[in-house]
Coordinates of C-alpha atoms in Angstrom, one line a residue:
Chain A
M10 CA 77.4 46.7 67.9
K11 CA 73.9 46.7 67.7
E12 CA 72.1 43.9 69.5
T13 CA 68.1 43.3 69.0
I14 CA 66.1 44.9 71.6
H15 CA 63.7 42.3 72.6
E16 CA 60.0 43.6 72.6
Q17 CA 59.7 42.5 76.5
E18 CA 62.4 44.8 77.3
L19 CA 60.2 47.7 75.5
I20 CA 57.1 47.2 77.5
L21 CA 59.5 47.7 80.6
L22 CA 61.0 50.5 79.5
K23 CA 57.7 52.0 78.8
G24 CA 56.3 50.8 82.0
L25 CA 59.8 52.8 83.8
A26 CA 58.9 56.0 81.8
R27 CA 55.4 56.2 83.7
N28 CA 57.1 54.8 87.3
D29 CA 55.2 51.6 86.5
K30 CA 55.7 49.3 90.0
K31 CA 55.9 46.3 88.4
S32 CA 58.0 47.2 85.4
V33 CA 60.8 48.8 87.3
E34 CA 60.8 46.2 90.2
E35 CA 61.5 43.7 87.3
I36 CA 64.1 45.8 85.9
Y37 CA 65.5 46.2 89.5
K38 CA 65.6 42.3 90.3
H39 CA 67.3 41.2 87.0
N40 CA 70.2 43.9 87.3
F41 CA 70.8 44.5 90.8
N42 CA 73.1 42.1 91.6
L43 CA 75.0 42.6 88.8
I44 CA 75.7 45.9 89.4
Q45 CA 76.3 45.2 93.2
A46 CA 78.9 42.6 92.3
L47 CA 80.5 45.2 89.7
I48 CA 80.6 47.8 92.8
V49 CA 81.5 45.6 95.8
N50 CA 84.3 43.7 93.6
N51 CA 85.7 47.4 93.0
S52 CA 85.9 48.7 96.5
G53 CA 82.4 49.8 97.3
T54 CA 79.9 48.6 99.9
A55 CA 76.7 47.3 99.7
E56 CA 75.5 50.9 100.4
D57 CA 78.0 52.4 97.4
A58 CA 76.4 49.7 95.0
K59 CA 72.6 51.0 96.3
D60 CA 73.7 54.2 95.4
V61 CA 75.0 53.8 92.0
F62 CA 72.7 51.5 91.2
Q63 CA 69.3 54.1 91.8
E64 CA 71.3 56.6 90.0
A65 CA 71.9 54.7 87.2
M66 CA 68.1 53.7 87.2
V67 CA 67.3 57.5 87.1
V68 CA 69.6 58.1 84.0
L69 CA 67.4 55.0 82.4
Y70 CA 64.3 56.6 83.8
E71 CA 64.7 59.8 82.5
K72 CA 65.8 58.2 78.8
A73 CA 63.0 56.4 78.8
R74 CA 61.1 59.6 79.3
S75 CA 62.4 61.5 77.0
G76 CA 60.3 61.1 73.8
N77 CA 63.2 60.4 71.3
F78 CA 64.9 58.1 73.2
E79 CA 66.8 55.1 71.5
L80 CA 68.2 52.2 73.2
N81 CA 70.5 50.7 71.0
C82 CA 71.6 47.9 73.6
Q83 CA 69.9 45.8 76.1
I84 CA 68.6 47.3 79.4
R85 CA 71.3 45.2 81.1
T86 CA 74.0 46.7 79.0
Y87 CA 73.2 50.2 79.3
L88 CA 72.1 49.8 83.5
Y89 CA 75.8 48.7 83.5
S90 CA 77.9 51.2 81.1
V91 CA 76.3 53.9 83.1
S92 CA 76.8 52.3 86.4
K93 CA 80.5 51.5 85.7
R94 CA 80.9 55.3 84.6
L95 CA 79.2 56.5 87.5
W96 CA 81.5 54.5 89.9
L97 CA 84.7 55.1 88.0
K98 CA 83.8 58.7 88.5
K99 CA 83.1 58.3 92.5
L100 CA 86.3 56.7 93.2
Q101 CA 88.4 59.4 91.1
Q102 CA 86.4 61.9 93.4
S103 CA 87.5 60.5 96.2
N104 CA 91.2 60.0 95.1
R105 CA 90.9 56.7 95.7
F106 CA 92.5 55.3 92.2
I107 CA 91.6 52.0 90.9
S108 CA 92.4 50.8 87.0
D109 CA 89.9 50.3 84.9
P110 CA 88.0 47.2 86.2
G111 CA 87.3 45.4 82.5
D112 CA 84.2 44.2 81.3
E113 CA 84.4 40.3 82.4
G114 CA 82.5 39.9 78.8
M115 CA 80.1 43.0 79.2
A116 CA 79.6 45.0 76.5
N117 CA 80.2 48.3 76.9
V118 CA 78.1 51.4 75.6
P119 CA 79.1 55.2 75.2
V120 CA 76.8 56.9 78.0
E121 CA 79.1 60.0 78.4
D122 CA 76.0 62.3 76.4
D123 CA 73.1 60.8 79.2
L124 CA 75.4 61.4 81.5
T125 CA 75.9 65.1 81.2
E126 CA 72.5 65.4 80.7
H127 CA 71.7 63.6 84.1
D128 CA 73.8 65.7 86.1
E129 CA 72.4 69.2 85.0
K130 CA 69.0 67.8 85.6
E131 CA 70.4 66.7 88.8
T132 CA 71.5 69.9 89.8
E133 CA 68.3 71.5 89.1
F134 CA 66.7 69.1 91.4
E135 CA 69.2 69.3 94.3
M136 CA 68.2 73.1 93.8
M137 CA 64.7 72.6 93.7
H138 CA 64.7 70.7 96.7
Q139 CA 66.8 73.2 98.6
S140 CA 64.8 76.0 97.6
I141 CA 61.8 74.2 98.8
N142 CA 63.2 73.0 101.9
K143 CA 64.5 76.6 102.5
L144 CA 60.9 77.9 102.1
G145 CA 59.9 76.7 105.8
E146 CA 56.3 75.5 107.0
P147 CA 53.6 76.3 106.5
C148 CA 54.6 77.2 102.9
K149 CA 56.3 74.3 102.2
S150 CA 53.8 71.5 102.9
L151 CA 51.0 74.2 101.8
L152 CA 52.8 74.2 98.2
E153 CA 53.0 70.4 98.0
A154 CA 49.7 69.8 98.8
F155 CA 48.8 71.8 96.2
Y156 CA 51.2 70.8 93.7
F157 CA 52.4 67.6 94.2
Q158 CA 49.6 65.8 96.1
K159 CA 47.0 67.9 93.8
K160 CA 45.0 68.3 96.7
S161 CA 41.7 71.1 96.3
M162 CA 42.2 74.3 97.6
Q163 CA 39.3 73.7 99.9
D164 CA 40.8 70.7 101.4
I165 CA 44.2 72.3 102.0
A166 CA 42.2 75.3 103.4
D167 CA 40.2 72.8 105.8
G168 CA 43.9 70.6 106.5
F169 CA 45.6 73.6 107.4
G170 CA 42.8 75.6 109.6
Y171 CA 42.6 78.6 106.8
T172 CA 39.2 79.8 107.7
N173 CA 38.0 79.9 103.5
S174 CA 39.5 78.6 100.3
E175 CA 40.7 82.2 99.5
N176 CA 42.6 83.1 102.2
A177 CA 44.8 79.7 101.6
K178 CA 44.7 81.1 97.6
T179 CA 46.6 84.4 98.9
Q180 CA 48.9 82.2 100.9
K181 CA 49.9 79.5 98.3
Y182 CA 50.6 82.7 95.9
K183 CA 53.0 84.2 98.3
C184 CA 54.7 80.9 99.2
L185 CA 55.1 80.3 95.5
M186 CA 56.5 83.8 94.9
R187 CA 58.7 83.3 97.6
L188 CA 60.1 79.5 96.2
K189 CA 60.3 81.3 92.6
K190 CA 62.6 83.7 94.1
I191 CA 64.5 81.9 96.2
F192 CA 65.2 79.2 93.2
F193 CA 65.6 81.6 90.4
T194 CA 68.6 83.4 93.0
N195 CA 70.1 79.7 93.2
Y196 CA 69.4 79.9 89.6
T197 CA 71.4 82.7 88.2
K198 CA 74.4 81.9 90.8
K199 CA 74.9 78.9 89.1
D200 CA 75.3 79.8 86.0
Chain B
M22 CA 45.1 94.2 96.6
H23 CA 48.0 93.7 94.1
D24 CA 48.3 90.2 96.0
H25 CA 44.5 89.7 95.3
E26 CA 44.9 90.7 91.7
N27 CA 48.0 88.5 91.6
T28 CA 46.5 85.5 93.0
I29 CA 43.3 85.6 90.7
L30 CA 46.1 85.6 87.7
I31 CA 48.3 83.1 88.9
E32 CA 45.0 80.8 89.5
A33 CA 43.5 82.0 85.7
V34 CA 47.6 81.3 84.5
E35 CA 47.4 77.4 86.3
R36 CA 44.1 76.3 84.7
Y37 CA 44.9 78.1 81.1
I38 CA 48.0 75.4 81.6
L39 CA 46.5 72.4 82.8
G40 CA 43.8 73.2 80.3
E41 CA 40.7 73.5 82.8
M42 CA 39.2 76.2 81.2
T43 CA 36.1 76.4 79.4
P44 CA 36.6 76.9 75.5
D45 CA 35.3 80.8 75.9
E46 CA 37.0 81.3 79.0
R47 CA 40.0 80.0 77.3
L48 CA 39.4 82.1 74.2
N49 CA 39.4 85.5 76.5
F50 CA 42.3 84.7 78.1
E51 CA 44.2 84.1 75.1
N52 CA 42.9 87.3 73.9
L53 CA 44.5 88.9 77.0
R54 CA 47.6 87.3 76.6
K55 CA 48.2 88.7 73.5
A56 CA 47.0 92.0 74.1
D57 CA 49.0 92.2 77.6
A58 CA 52.9 91.8 77.5
E59 CA 53.3 91.0 80.8
V60 CA 50.6 88.6 81.0
D61 CA 51.6 86.7 78.2
Q62 CA 55.5 86.9 79.9
M63 CA 53.9 85.5 83.0
V64 CA 52.5 82.4 81.7
V65 CA 55.4 81.3 79.7
E66 CA 57.6 82.1 82.8
H67 CA 54.9 80.2 85.0
T68 CA 54.8 77.5 82.7
L69 CA 58.2 76.8 82.6
F70 CA 58.3 76.9 86.6
L71 CA 55.7 74.2 86.9
Q72 CA 57.0 72.1 84.2
K73 CA 60.6 72.5 86.6
M74 CA 57.9 71.5 90.4
N75 CA 56.6 68.6 87.8
R76 CA 59.7 67.0 87.0
F77 CA 61.3 67.2 90.6
N78 CA 57.8 65.8 92.1
E79 CA 58.4 62.8 89.5
W80 CA 62.0 62.5 90.0
Q81 CA 61.2 62.3 94.0
K82 CA 58.5 60.0 93.9
F83 CA 60.9 58.1 91.0
H84 CA 63.9 58.1 94.2
K85 CA 61.1 57.3 96.5
S86 CA 60.1 54.1 94.4
L87 CA 63.4 52.7 93.9
N88 CA 63.9 52.6 97.2
D89 CA 60.8 50.8 98.3
I90 CA 61.6 48.5 95.6
H91 CA 64.6 47.9 97.3
T92 CA 63.9 47.3 100.7
N93 CA 60.6 45.1 99.1
L94 CA 63.1 42.8 97.2
A95 CA 66.1 42.9 99.7
E96 CA 63.5 41.6 102.6
S97 CA 62.1 38.6 99.8
G98 CA 65.5 37.7 99.2
K99 CA 65.4 38.4 95.6
I100 CA 68.2 40.3 95.2
N101 CA 71.1 39.5 97.4
S102 CA 71.6 42.0 100.0
V103 CA 74.4 43.1 102.1
R104 CA 75.0 45.1 104.7
L105 CA 78.5 44.5 106.5
K106 CA 80.3 46.9 108.1
G107 CA 84.0 46.7 109.6
K108 CA 85.3 43.5 110.1
A109 CA 82.3 41.7 108.8
K110 CA 83.0 43.9 105.4
V111 CA 86.7 43.0 105.0
V112 CA 85.7 39.3 105.5
Y113 CA 82.8 39.2 102.5
L114 CA 85.2 41.4 100.5
F115 CA 88.1 38.7 101.0
N116 CA 85.2 36.1 100.2
R117 CA 84.1 37.7 97.8
Y118 CA 87.3 38.1 96.0
K119 CA 88.3 34.6 96.8
R120 CA 85.6 33.3 94.8
V121 CA 86.2 35.7 92.0
A122 CA 89.9 35.5 91.7
G123 CA 90.1 31.2 91.7
I124 CA 93.4 30.5 91.3
A125 CA 95.6 34.0 92.0
A126 CA 93.3 33.6 95.3
A127 CA 96.2 34.0 97.8
I128 CA 97.3 37.3 96.0
A129 CA 93.7 38.4 95.5
G130 CA 93.4 38.1 99.7
I131 CA 96.1 40.1 100.3
T132 CA 95.0 42.8 98.1
T133 CA 91.7 42.4 99.5
L134 CA 92.9 43.2 102.7
M135 CA 94.7 46.1 102.0
V136 CA 92.1 47.9 99.7
S137 CA 89.5 46.9 102.7
A138 CA 92.0 48.3 105.0
I139 CA 92.4 51.6 103.1
I140 CA 88.9 51.8 102.7
S141 CA 87.9 51.5 106.4
S142 CA 90.3 54.0 106.6
V143 CA 89.0 56.7 104.6
T144 CA 85.5 55.7 104.1
P145 CA 83.5 58.7 106.5
K146 CA 80.9 56.6 107.2
A147 CA 79.6 57.8 110.6
S148 CA 80.1 54.6 112.9
P149 CA 78.1 55.4 116.2
S150 CA 80.5 54.4 118.3
Q151 CA 82.5 58.0 117.4
I152 CA 79.8 59.7 119.2
D153 CA 79.0 59.5 122.8
Y154 CA 75.4 59.9 124.0
L155 CA 76.0 62.0 127.3
S156 CA 72.8 60.0 129.5
K157 CA 74.6 59.2 132.4
E158 CA 74.6 55.5 134.0
L159 CA 73.2 56.7 137.6
N160 CA 75.7 54.9 139.8
S161 CA 73.2 53.0 141.4
I162 CA 74.4 52.3 145.0
K163 CA 75.0 56.0 145.6
N164 CA 72.3 56.7 143.6
K165 CA 69.7 54.4 145.6
T166 CA 70.9 56.7 148.4
I167 CA 70.1 59.7 147.0
V168 CA 66.4 58.5 145.9
Q169 CA 65.9 57.4 149.1
D170 CA 67.0 60.6 150.3
R171 CA 64.7 62.4 148.0
E172 CA 62.2 60.4 148.4
I173 CA 61.8 61.0 152.2
N174 CA 61.7 64.7 151.1
S175 CA 59.3 64.2 148.5
L176 CA 56.7 62.0 150.8
K177 CA 57.3 64.9 153.6
S178 CA 56.4 67.4 151.5
R179 CA 53.6 65.4 149.5
G180 CA 52.2 64.6 152.9
A181 CA 51.2 60.8 153.7
A182 CA 48.9 60.0 150.6
L183 CA 52.0 58.7 148.8
Q184 CA 53.8 56.3 151.6
N185 CA 52.6 53.3 150.4
N186 CA 54.5 54.2 146.7
I187 CA 57.4 51.7 145.7
E188 CA 60.7 53.1 145.6
I189 CA 62.2 52.9 142.0
P190 CA 65.9 52.8 142.0
Y191 CA 66.4 54.9 138.8
T192 CA 69.4 53.9 136.6
K193 CA 70.0 56.3 134.2
G194 CA 69.6 59.7 133.7
G195 CA 69.7 62.9 131.1
T196 CA 67.9 66.3 131.0
G197 CA 64.7 67.5 129.6
F198 CA 63.4 70.6 128.9
I199 CA 59.2 72.2 129.2
I200 CA 58.1 72.6 125.7
D201 CA 54.3 73.2 126.8
A202 CA 53.6 74.2 130.3
K203 CA 51.1 71.5 130.8
G204 CA 53.9 69.4 131.5
Y205 CA 55.2 68.3 128.2
L206 CA 58.9 67.8 128.0
V207 CA 61.3 67.1 125.5
T208 CA 64.8 65.0 125.9
N209 CA 66.0 62.6 123.5
N210 CA 65.2 59.4 122.8
H211 CA 68.7 57.5 123.9
V212 CA 67.9 59.1 127.3
I213 CA 64.7 57.3 127.9
E214 CA 65.4 54.2 125.2
G215 CA 64.6 51.0 126.7
A216 CA 63.0 52.6 129.8
N217 CA 60.8 50.8 132.5
N218 CA 59.8 54.0 134.3
V219 CA 60.3 57.8 133.9
A220 CA 60.8 60.1 136.5
V221 CA 61.6 64.0 136.3
Q222 CA 63.0 66.2 138.6
N223 CA 62.9 70.0 138.9
S224 CA 65.8 72.6 139.8
D225 CA 64.5 72.3 143.7
G226 CA 64.7 68.5 143.5
K227 CA 61.1 67.4 143.3
E228 CA 60.3 64.8 141.6
F229 CA 57.2 63.9 139.3
Y230 CA 56.3 60.7 137.1
A231 CA 56.0 60.9 133.3
T232 CA 55.4 58.9 130.5
V233 CA 57.2 58.6 127.0
V234 CA 54.1 60.3 124.6
Y235 CA 56.6 60.0 121.3
S236 CA 60.1 58.8 121.0
D237 CA 62.3 58.3 117.7
A238 CA 65.3 56.6 117.4
T239 CA 66.4 58.2 114.0
T240 CA 65.8 62.3 115.2
D241 CA 66.7 60.8 118.7
I242 CA 64.1 63.0 120.2
A243 CA 61.2 61.9 122.4
I244 CA 58.8 63.9 124.6
L245 CA 57.4 63.2 128.2
K246 CA 54.2 64.0 129.4
I247 CA 54.2 64.6 133.4
T248 CA 51.6 62.6 134.6
D249 CA 52.3 63.2 138.4
K250 CA 49.2 64.3 140.0
D251 CA 50.8 66.4 142.1
F252 CA 52.6 68.4 139.0
K253 CA 50.9 72.0 138.5
A254 CA 50.4 73.5 135.5
L255 CA 53.9 76.0 135.0
P256 CA 53.3 79.7 134.1
A257 CA 54.0 80.0 130.4
V258 CA 57.1 78.9 128.7
P259 CA 59.4 81.8 128.7
Y260 CA 61.7 80.8 125.8
A261 CA 60.7 80.7 122.1
F262 CA 61.5 77.9 119.8
S263 CA 62.7 79.2 116.8
R264 CA 62.2 76.9 113.4
K265 CA 65.4 78.8 111.9
Q266 CA 69.2 77.8 112.1
A267 CA 71.5 79.7 114.6
D268 CA 74.2 81.8 113.3
L269 CA 77.8 80.9 113.6
A270 CA 79.5 81.6 116.3
E271 CA 76.2 83.2 118.0
T272 CA 76.7 83.0 121.7
I273 CA 74.4 80.5 123.0
Y274 CA 74.3 78.6 126.9
T275 CA 72.8 75.3 127.8
M276 CA 72.1 74.0 131.4
G277 CA 71.5 70.3 132.6
F278 CA 71.9 67.7 135.1
P279 CA 75.4 66.1 134.5
R280 CA 74.6 66.0 138.4
D281 CA 72.3 66.5 140.7
E282 CA 72.7 70.3 141.2
I283 CA 71.9 72.2 137.6
V284 CA 75.1 73.2 135.6
Y285 CA 75.5 76.5 133.3
G286 CA 77.7 76.5 130.3
Q287 CA 78.3 78.5 128.0
G288 CA 79.7 79.0 124.1
Y289 CA 79.2 79.6 120.9
L290 CA 77.5 77.8 117.3
S291 CA 80.7 76.1 115.7
S292 CA 79.1 74.4 112.9
R293 CA 75.9 74.6 111.1
T294 CA 75.8 70.8 111.0
G295 CA 76.9 68.0 113.0
Y296 CA 79.1 64.6 113.1
D297 CA 79.7 64.0 109.3
G298 CA 77.9 66.4 108.4
D299 CA 74.6 65.3 109.6
T300 CA 72.0 68.3 108.8
L301 CA 69.6 67.9 111.4
S302 CA 72.0 68.7 114.3
C303 CA 74.9 71.3 114.7
Q304 CA 78.1 71.5 116.5
I305 CA 78.4 73.3 119.4
D306 CA 81.6 75.0 121.6
I307 CA 80.2 74.2 125.2
P308 CA 81.8 71.8 127.7
V309 CA 79.0 69.2 128.2
N310 CA 79.0 65.8 130.0
R311 CA 77.0 62.4 130.5
G312 CA 73.7 63.9 131.6
N313 CA 73.6 66.7 129.2
S314 CA 71.7 65.1 126.8
G315 CA 68.4 66.5 126.4
S316 CA 69.5 69.9 127.8
P317 CA 68.1 72.9 125.9
V318 CA 70.7 75.1 124.0
L319 CA 69.4 78.5 123.7
N320 CA 70.8 82.3 123.0
Y321 CA 70.5 85.4 124.6
N322 CA 67.2 86.3 122.6
G323 CA 65.5 83.8 124.2
E324 CA 65.1 81.0 122.1
V325 CA 65.6 77.5 121.7
I326 CA 68.2 76.4 118.7
G327 CA 68.8 72.9 119.7
I328 CA 69.0 69.9 121.7
V329 CA 72.4 68.9 123.3
N330 CA 72.7 65.5 121.9
G331 CA 76.4 64.0 122.1
R332 CA 79.9 64.6 121.7
Q333 CA 82.8 63.7 119.5
K334 CA 84.8 61.0 121.3
D335 CA 88.4 61.9 119.9
A336 CA 87.5 65.8 120.0
Q337 CA 87.1 67.1 123.7
G338 CA 85.0 70.3 123.9
S339 CA 82.8 69.7 120.7
A340 CA 79.0 68.7 121.2
F341 CA 76.9 68.2 119.1
A342 CA 73.3 69.2 119.2
L343 CA 70.0 68.3 117.5
Q344 CA 68.6 71.3 116.0
S345 CA 65.0 72.7 117.1
R346 CA 63.3 71.8 114.2
N347 CA 63.4 68.6 114.5
I348 CA 61.2 69.3 117.9
F349 CA 58.7 70.6 115.6
N350 CA 58.5 67.7 113.7
A351 CA 58.5 65.5 116.1
L352 CA 55.1 67.8 117.4
S353 CA 53.6 67.3 114.5
K354 CA 54.3 63.6 114.5
L355 CA 53.0 63.4 118.0
K356 CA 49.9 65.0 116.6
E357 CA 49.5 62.8 113.9
K358 CA 49.4 59.6 116.2
E359 CA 45.9 57.7 116.4
N360 CA 46.1 57.8 120.4
A361 CA 47.2 60.9 120.8
D362 CA 44.7 62.4 123.4
S363 CA 43.5 66.0 123.3
T364 CA 45.8 68.2 124.6
A365 CA 48.4 66.9 122.9
K366 CA 46.4 67.5 120.1
S367 CA 46.4 71.6 121.1
L368 CA 50.4 71.6 121.9
K369 CA 51.4 74.6 120.2
L370 CA 55.6 75.5 120.5
N371 CA 56.0 79.3 121.9
T372 CA 57.5 81.1 118.9
K373 CA 58.0 84.5 121.3
S374 CA 60.4 84.7 123.5
S375 CA 59.6 86.7 127.1
L376 CA 63.5 86.8 127.7
N377 CA 64.4 89.1 125.1
G378 CA 65.8 92.0 126.4
M379 CA 66.2 90.6 129.7
N380 CA 70.2 90.4 130.7
H381 CA 71.5 87.2 131.0
L382 CA 71.6 86.3 134.7
Q383 CA 67.8 87.1 134.7
Q384 CA 67.6 84.8 131.9
V385 CA 69.1 82.0 133.4
K386 CA 67.3 82.7 136.8
K387 CA 63.8 82.2 134.9
V388 CA 64.7 79.0 132.1
Q389 CA 66.0 77.5 135.0
D390 CA 62.7 76.2 136.5
Y391 CA 61.9 74.8 132.9
I392 CA 64.5 72.2 132.9
Y393 CA 64.2 69.0 134.7
M394 CA 66.5 65.9 135.3
V395 CA 65.5 62.8 133.4
K396 CA 66.1 59.6 135.6
V397 CA 64.9 56.4 134.1
N398 CA 65.3 52.6 135.3

């Protein structure tokens, strides 16, 4: 079933892909209650609802970011379908069997492929997360300052108390090599 | 020297990837790539890795903004927020089902109750009541006499200057230990929570006034500073602080003040995570009692690996300790505080233990001077 996508929704999705606060908030505001009702009515807690909804948002975010994205249904329908799959999966994992809750008039779209892709990405992010945490200080903060907060080497040298930016660079290089090593050791293990 | 060359090369690769090179530089670099397969490989590999890091960063940022938005929307009432646990949840679910089920309300209600019962029995949510915090409530009458005794003693030793000091009956207590010889101690937040007055007492029974300079309920860490003018800086802290996790089954010991006398206990690390998989803490097998909260957990290399903070109510013998990296975090947060004074800013945790190689009797003897009873009212 193909539904027409509103101009409005396309703009929202473009905003979402940029992690634009307004767009994300808009989507969040309009869909959270629906998903929360779904989870809470199917033996979940408010906390579960938040987790599931946010994960569904991440799936949508990834989809919006992938250049070739085609959303042939409403954002609402998509989030609902993803959340439902995620929640059923979670229930199964914890051995809390529950019958399919039915769709209460909500259209459902196939999202399996997106979810598989999402799972892979999630594993990789988790690995990166663990690897960075394993680095310890000051490596962790040093790399984060340079690569994530995009601080200049001079600022970093001042902030961390290196005598000059050359020393900071050498340190950064060593940290990066360690991070790579930790990450790829895990990476090959998982494969 | 090898490192130095590599540093330069990586920097070049990064500037190349980010398009920060001048056209000339770029041309040169591309020629180098063509000529040197190793450099070429490095560029490819590094591009891939930077992409991974970037995507991870964006993913993390997105998660953060989701959380912020959730809190905002919930606070401004734009989304229904339900934060119900336990009984309230049953009621909530019951109401919810009643509404949804309409005609079949009765049947739905029963199902809901059953479902909720099952959920609450299987949901592994950590309920704080499952963990006993080990701060002790001092018996106030007994305590008063002890305090008086001690007050007399300390007055005797401190001379007449303090005679007009008001006597404070302390009602709650725990343990704390020195992290800096200038008089900084660490203990649990729950020990000093809601405190009007805090005093610490060393193993000789000498009491000093202290103030809370940092406390954080989520990590359950607090840092105290001894402000008493009678306090003289101690010799350098003998134990070291280690950021790395202790090993399973590693022999560890703790010393604290479950009663007025210092008590030593030995055991082993039984799990690298704490209650309900909490990664900030770990599980230790050492008999602990009320009053042990805030005691250091040490290994025989003289390294502090954690701080005792609780035990599980239904399992005797197993206790929990916060991992010592929390102390590092607390200390850096303390330094970030605007009103942190220059001594606080210069605090540094000792990372070289002077106890290494001593037998354990000697170690314990050294360490006990750095462990204080924390008293709170």
